[in-house]
Coordinates of N, CA, C and O in Angstrom, one line a residue:
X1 N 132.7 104.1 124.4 CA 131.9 105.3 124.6 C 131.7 105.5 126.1 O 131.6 106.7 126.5
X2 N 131.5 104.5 126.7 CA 131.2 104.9 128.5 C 132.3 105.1 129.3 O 132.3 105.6 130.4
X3 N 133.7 104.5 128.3 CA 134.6 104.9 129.5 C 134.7 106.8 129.3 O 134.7 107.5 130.3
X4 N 134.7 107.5 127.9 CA 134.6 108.5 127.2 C 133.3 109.2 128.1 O 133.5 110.1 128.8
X5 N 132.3 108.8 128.1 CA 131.2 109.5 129.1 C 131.7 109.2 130.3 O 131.7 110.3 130.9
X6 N 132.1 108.4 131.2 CA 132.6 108.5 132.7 C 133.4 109.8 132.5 O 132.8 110.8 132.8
X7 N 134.7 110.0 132.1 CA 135.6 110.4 132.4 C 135.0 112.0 132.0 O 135.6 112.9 132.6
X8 N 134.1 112.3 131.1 CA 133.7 113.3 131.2 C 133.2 114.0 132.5 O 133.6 114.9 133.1
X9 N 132.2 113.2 132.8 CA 131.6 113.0 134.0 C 132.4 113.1 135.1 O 131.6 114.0 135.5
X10 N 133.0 113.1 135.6 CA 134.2 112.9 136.5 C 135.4 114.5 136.0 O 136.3 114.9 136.7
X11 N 135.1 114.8 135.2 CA 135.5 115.9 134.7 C 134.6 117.3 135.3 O 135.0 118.5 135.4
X12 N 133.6 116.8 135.6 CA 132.7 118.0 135.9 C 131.9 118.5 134.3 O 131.5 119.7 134.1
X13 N 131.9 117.5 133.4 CA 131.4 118.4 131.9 C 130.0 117.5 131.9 O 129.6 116.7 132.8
X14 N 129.3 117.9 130.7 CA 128.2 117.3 130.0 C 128.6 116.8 129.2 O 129.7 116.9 128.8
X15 N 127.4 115.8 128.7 CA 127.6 115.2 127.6 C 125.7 115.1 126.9 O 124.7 114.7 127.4
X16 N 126.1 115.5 125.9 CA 125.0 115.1 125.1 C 125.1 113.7 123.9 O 125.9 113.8 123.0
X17 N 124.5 113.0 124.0 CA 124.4 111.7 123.3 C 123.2 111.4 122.2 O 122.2 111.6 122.9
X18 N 123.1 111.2 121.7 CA 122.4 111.0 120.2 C 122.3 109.8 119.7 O 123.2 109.5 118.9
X19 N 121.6 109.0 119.9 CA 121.6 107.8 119.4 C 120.3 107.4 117.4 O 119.1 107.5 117.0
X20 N 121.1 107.3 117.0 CA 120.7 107.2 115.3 C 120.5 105.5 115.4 O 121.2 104.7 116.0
X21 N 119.5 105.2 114.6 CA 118.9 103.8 114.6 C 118.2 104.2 112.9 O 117.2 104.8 112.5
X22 N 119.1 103.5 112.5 CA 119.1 103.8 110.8 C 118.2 102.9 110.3 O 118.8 101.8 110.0
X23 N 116.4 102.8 110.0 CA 116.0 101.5 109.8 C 116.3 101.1 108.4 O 116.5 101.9 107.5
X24 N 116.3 100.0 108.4 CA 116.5 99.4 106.4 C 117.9 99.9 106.1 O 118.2 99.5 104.9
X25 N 118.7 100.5 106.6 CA 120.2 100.4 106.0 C 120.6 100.0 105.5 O 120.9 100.6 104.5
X26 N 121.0 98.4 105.6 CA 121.4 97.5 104.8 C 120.5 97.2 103.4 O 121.1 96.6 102.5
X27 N 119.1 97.7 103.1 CA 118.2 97.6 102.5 C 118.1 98.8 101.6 O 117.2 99.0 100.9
X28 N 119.1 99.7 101.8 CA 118.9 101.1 101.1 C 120.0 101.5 100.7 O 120.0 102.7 100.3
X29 N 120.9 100.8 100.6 CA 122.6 101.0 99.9 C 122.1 101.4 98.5 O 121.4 100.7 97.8
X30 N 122.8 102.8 98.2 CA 123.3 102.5 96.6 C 123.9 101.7 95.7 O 125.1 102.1 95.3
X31 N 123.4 100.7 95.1 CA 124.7 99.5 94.4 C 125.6 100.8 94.1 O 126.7 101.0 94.7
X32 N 125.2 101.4 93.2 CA 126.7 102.2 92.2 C 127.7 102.7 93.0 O 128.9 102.5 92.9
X33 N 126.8 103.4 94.0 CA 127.2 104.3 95.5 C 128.5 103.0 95.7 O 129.7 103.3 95.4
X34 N 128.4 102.2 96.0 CA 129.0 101.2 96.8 C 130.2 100.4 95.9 O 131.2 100.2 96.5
X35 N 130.0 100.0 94.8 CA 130.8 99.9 93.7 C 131.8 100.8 93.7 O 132.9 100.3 93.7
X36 N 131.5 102.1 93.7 CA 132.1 103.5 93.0 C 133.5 103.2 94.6 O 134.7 103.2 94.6
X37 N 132.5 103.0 95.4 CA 133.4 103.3 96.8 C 134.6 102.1 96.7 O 135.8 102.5 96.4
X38 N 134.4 101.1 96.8 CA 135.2 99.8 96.9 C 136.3 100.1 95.3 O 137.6 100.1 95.4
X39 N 135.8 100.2 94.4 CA 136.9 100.9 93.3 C 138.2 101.6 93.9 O 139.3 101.2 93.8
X40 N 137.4 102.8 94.4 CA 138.1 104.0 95.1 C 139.0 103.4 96.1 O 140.0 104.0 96.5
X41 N 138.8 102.4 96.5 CA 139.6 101.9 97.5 C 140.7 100.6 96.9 O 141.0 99.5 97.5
X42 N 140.9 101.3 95.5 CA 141.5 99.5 95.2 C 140.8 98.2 95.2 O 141.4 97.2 94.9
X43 N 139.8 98.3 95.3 CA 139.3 96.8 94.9 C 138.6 96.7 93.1 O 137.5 97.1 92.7
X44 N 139.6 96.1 92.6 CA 139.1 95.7 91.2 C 139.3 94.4 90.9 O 139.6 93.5 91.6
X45 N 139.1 94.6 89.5 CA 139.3 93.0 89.0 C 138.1 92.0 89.3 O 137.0 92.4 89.3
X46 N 138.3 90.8 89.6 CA 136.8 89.9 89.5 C 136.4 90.0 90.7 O 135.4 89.4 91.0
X47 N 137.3 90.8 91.9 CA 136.4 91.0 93.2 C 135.5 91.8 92.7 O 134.4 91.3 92.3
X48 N 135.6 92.6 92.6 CA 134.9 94.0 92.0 C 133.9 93.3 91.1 O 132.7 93.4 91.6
X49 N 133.9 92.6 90.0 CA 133.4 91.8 89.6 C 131.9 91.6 90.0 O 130.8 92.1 89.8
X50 N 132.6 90.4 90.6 CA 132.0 89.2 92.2 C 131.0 90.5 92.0 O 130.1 90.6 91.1
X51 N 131.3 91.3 93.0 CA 130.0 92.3 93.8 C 129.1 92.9 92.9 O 127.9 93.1 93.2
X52 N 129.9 93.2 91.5 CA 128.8 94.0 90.6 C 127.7 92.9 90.4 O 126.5 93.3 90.3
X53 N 128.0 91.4 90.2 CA 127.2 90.3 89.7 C 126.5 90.4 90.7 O 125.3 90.6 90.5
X54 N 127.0 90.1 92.2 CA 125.9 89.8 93.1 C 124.8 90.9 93.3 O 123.8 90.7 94.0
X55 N 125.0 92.2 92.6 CA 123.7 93.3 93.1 C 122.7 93.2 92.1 O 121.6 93.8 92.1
X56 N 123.3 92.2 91.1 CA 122.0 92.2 89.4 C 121.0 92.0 90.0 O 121.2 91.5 91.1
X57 N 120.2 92.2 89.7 CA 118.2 92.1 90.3 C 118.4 91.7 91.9 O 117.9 90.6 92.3
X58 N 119.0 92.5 92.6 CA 119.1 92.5 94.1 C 118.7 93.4 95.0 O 119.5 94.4 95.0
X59 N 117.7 93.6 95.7 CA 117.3 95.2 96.6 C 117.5 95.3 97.8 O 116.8 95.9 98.6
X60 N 118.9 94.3 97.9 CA 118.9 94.2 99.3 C 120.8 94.0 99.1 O 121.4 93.7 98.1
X61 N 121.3 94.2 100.3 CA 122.9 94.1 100.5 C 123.3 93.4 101.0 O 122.4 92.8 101.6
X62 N 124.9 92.6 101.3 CA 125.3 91.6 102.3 C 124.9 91.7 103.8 O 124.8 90.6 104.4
X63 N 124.5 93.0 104.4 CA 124.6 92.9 105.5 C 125.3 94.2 106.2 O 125.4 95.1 105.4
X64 N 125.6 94.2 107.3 CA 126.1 95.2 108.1 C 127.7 95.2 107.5 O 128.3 96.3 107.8
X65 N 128.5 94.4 106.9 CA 129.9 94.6 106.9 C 129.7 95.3 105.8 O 130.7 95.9 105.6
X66 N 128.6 95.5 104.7 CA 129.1 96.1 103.7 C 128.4 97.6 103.9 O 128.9 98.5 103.3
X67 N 127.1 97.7 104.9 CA 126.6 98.6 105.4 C 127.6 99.6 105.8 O 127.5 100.7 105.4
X68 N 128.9 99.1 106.7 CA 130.1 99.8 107.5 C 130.7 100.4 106.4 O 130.8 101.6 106.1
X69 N 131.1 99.3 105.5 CA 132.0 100.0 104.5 C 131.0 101.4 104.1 O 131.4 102.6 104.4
X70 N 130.2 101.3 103.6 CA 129.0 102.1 102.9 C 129.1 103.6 104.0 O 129.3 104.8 103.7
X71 N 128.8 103.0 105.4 CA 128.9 104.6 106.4 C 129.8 105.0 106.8 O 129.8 105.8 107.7
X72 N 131.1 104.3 106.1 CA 133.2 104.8 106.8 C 133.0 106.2 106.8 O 133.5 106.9 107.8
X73 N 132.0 106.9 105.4 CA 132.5 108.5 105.4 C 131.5 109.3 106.4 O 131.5 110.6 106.5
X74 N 130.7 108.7 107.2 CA 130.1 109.8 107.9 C 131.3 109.2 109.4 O 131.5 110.1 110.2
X75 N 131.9 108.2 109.7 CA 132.6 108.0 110.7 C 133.9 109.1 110.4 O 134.5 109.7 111.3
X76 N 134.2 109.1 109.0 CA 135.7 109.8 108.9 C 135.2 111.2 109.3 O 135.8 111.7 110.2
X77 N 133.9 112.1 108.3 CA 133.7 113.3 108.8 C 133.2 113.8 110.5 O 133.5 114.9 110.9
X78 N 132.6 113.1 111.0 CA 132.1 113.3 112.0 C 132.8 112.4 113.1 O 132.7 111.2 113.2
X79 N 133.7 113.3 114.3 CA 134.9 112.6 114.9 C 133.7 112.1 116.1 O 134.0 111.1 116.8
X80 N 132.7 112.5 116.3 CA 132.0 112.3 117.6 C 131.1 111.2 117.4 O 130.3 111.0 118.3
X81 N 130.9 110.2 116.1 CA 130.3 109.3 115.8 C 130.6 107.9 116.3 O 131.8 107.9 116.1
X82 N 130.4 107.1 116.6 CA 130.5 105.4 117.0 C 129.1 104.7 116.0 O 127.9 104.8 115.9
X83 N 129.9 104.1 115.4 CA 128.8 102.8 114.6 C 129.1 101.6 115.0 O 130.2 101.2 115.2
X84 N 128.1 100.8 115.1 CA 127.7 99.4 115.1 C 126.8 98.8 114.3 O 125.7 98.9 114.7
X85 N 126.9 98.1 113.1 CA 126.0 97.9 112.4 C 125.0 99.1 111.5 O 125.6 99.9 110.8
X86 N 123.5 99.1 111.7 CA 122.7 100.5 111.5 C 122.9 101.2 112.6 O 122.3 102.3 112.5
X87 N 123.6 101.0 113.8 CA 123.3 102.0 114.9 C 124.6 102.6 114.9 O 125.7 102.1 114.7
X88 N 124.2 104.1 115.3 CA 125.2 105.0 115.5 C 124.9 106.2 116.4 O 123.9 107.0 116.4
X89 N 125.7 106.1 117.1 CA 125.8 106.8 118.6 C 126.4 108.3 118.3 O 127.5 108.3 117.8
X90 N 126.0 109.2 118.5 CA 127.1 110.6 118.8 C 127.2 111.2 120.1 O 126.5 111.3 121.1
X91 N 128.0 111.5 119.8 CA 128.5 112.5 121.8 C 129.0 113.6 121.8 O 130.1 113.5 121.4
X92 N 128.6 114.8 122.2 CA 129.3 115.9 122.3 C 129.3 116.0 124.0 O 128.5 115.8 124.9
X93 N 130.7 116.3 123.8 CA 130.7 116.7 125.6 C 130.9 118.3 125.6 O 131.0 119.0 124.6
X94 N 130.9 119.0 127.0 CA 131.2 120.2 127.1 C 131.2 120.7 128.7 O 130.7 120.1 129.7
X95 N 131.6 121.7 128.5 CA 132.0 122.6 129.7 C 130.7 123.2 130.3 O 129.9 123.2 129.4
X96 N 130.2 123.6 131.5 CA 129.0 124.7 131.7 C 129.2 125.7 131.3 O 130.3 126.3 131.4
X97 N 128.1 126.2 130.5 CA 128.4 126.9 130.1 C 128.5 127.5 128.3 O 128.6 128.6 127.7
X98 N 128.6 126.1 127.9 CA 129.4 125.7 126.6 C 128.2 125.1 125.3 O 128.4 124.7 124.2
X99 N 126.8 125.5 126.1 CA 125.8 124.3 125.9 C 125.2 125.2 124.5 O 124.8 124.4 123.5
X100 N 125.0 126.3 124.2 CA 124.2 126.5 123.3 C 125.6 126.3 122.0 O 125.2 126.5 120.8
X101 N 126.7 126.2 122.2 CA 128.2 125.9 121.1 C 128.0 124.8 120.4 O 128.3 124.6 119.2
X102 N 127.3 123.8 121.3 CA 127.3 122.1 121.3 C 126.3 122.5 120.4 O 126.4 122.5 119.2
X103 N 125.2 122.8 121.1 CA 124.1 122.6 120.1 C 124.1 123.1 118.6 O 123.8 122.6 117.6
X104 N 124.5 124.1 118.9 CA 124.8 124.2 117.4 C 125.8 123.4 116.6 O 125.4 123.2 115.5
X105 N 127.0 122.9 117.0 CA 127.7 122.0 116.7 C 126.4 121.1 116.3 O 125.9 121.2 115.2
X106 N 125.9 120.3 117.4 CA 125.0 119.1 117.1 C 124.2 119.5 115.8 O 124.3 118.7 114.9
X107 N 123.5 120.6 115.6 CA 123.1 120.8 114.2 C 123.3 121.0 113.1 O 122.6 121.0 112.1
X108 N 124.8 121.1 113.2 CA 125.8 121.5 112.3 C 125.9 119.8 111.6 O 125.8 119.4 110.4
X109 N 126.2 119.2 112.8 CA 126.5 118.0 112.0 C 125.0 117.0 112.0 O 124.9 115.8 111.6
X110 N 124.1 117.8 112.4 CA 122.8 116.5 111.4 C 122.6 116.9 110.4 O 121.9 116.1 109.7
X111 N 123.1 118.6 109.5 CA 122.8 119.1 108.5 C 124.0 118.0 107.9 O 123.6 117.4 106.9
X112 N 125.0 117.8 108.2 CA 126.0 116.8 107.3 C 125.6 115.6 107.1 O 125.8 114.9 106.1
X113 N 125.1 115.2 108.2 CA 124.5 113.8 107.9 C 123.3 113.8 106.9 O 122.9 112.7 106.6
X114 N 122.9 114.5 106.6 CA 121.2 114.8 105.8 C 121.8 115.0 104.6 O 121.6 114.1 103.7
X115 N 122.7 116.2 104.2 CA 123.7 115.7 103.2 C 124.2 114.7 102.5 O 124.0 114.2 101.4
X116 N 125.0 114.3 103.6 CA 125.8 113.0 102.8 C 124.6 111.7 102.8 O 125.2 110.8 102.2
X117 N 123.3 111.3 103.2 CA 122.8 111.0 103.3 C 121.8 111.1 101.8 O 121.2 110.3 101.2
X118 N 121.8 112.6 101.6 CA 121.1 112.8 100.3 C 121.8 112.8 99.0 O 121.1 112.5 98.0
X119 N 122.9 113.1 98.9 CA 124.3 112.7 97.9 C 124.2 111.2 97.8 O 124.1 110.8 96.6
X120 N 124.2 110.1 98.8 CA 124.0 108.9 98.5 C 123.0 108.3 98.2 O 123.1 107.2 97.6
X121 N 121.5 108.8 98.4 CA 120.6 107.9 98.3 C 119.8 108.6 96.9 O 118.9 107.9 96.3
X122 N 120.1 109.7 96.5 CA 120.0 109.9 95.0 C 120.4 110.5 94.1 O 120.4 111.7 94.0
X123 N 120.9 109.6 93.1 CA 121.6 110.1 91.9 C 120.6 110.3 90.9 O 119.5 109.8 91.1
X124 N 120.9 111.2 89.7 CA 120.9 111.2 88.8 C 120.1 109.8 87.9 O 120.8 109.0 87.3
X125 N 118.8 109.8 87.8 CA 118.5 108.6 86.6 C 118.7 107.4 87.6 O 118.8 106.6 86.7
X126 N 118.8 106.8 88.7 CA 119.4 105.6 89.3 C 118.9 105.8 90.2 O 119.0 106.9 90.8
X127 N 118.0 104.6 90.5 CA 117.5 104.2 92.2 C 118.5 103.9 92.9 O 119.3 103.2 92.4
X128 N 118.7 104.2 94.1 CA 119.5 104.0 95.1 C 119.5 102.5 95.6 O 120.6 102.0 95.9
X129 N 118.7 101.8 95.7 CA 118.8 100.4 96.0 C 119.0 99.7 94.7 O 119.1 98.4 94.6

């Protein structure tokens, strides 16, 4: 991300940066949400398994590796995102000039994140953790 902000910088552009600090992440996974996903991706059989057993009377998740898998789709939709763990960084750069485009961009995609955020954290009849 800094070499991406230098070079902007050195560009003569802006950059606007956003830093998201997601608390309880790992603590707020949808089991099903997370099941349904790992399916979708080919994983069946007693892995698949494995994971459904380990969420029985569980309100809490492995951790950040399964947290990542869980936030791949706001990385795939949103190209200006960087994750680490619960933290996720955004950057919009731009031209002078360019700044009220960004911002709207920038709102554009916290309305997607609020979305895909509310698609996951409640279904239908099922607690999210």
């Amino acid at each position: 991300m800094t070499t991406a902000w230098n070079q902007s910088l050195g560009e003569g552009c802006d950059t606007y940066v956003i830093a998201l600090d997601i608390s309880g992440a790992c603590d707020r996974v949808w089991h099903r949400g997370i099941i349904a996903k790992r399916h979708s991706l080919g994983i069946d059989g007693k892995l698949l398994s494995l994971l459904q057993d380990y969420f029985k009377g569980r309100s809490f998740v492995l951790g950040p590796l399964l947290w990542n898998v869980y936030f791949d789709d706001i990385l795939q939709l949103v190209p200006q995102a960087q994750a680490y763990a619960d933290d996720c960084t955004l950057s919009f750069t731009c031209r002078h000039g360019e700044h009220f485009e960004v911002i709207s961009k920038i709102n554009e995609t916290f309305e997607l994140i609020l979305a895909w955020s509310s698609k996951r954290h409640s279904s239908p009849g099922e607690n999210p953790t």
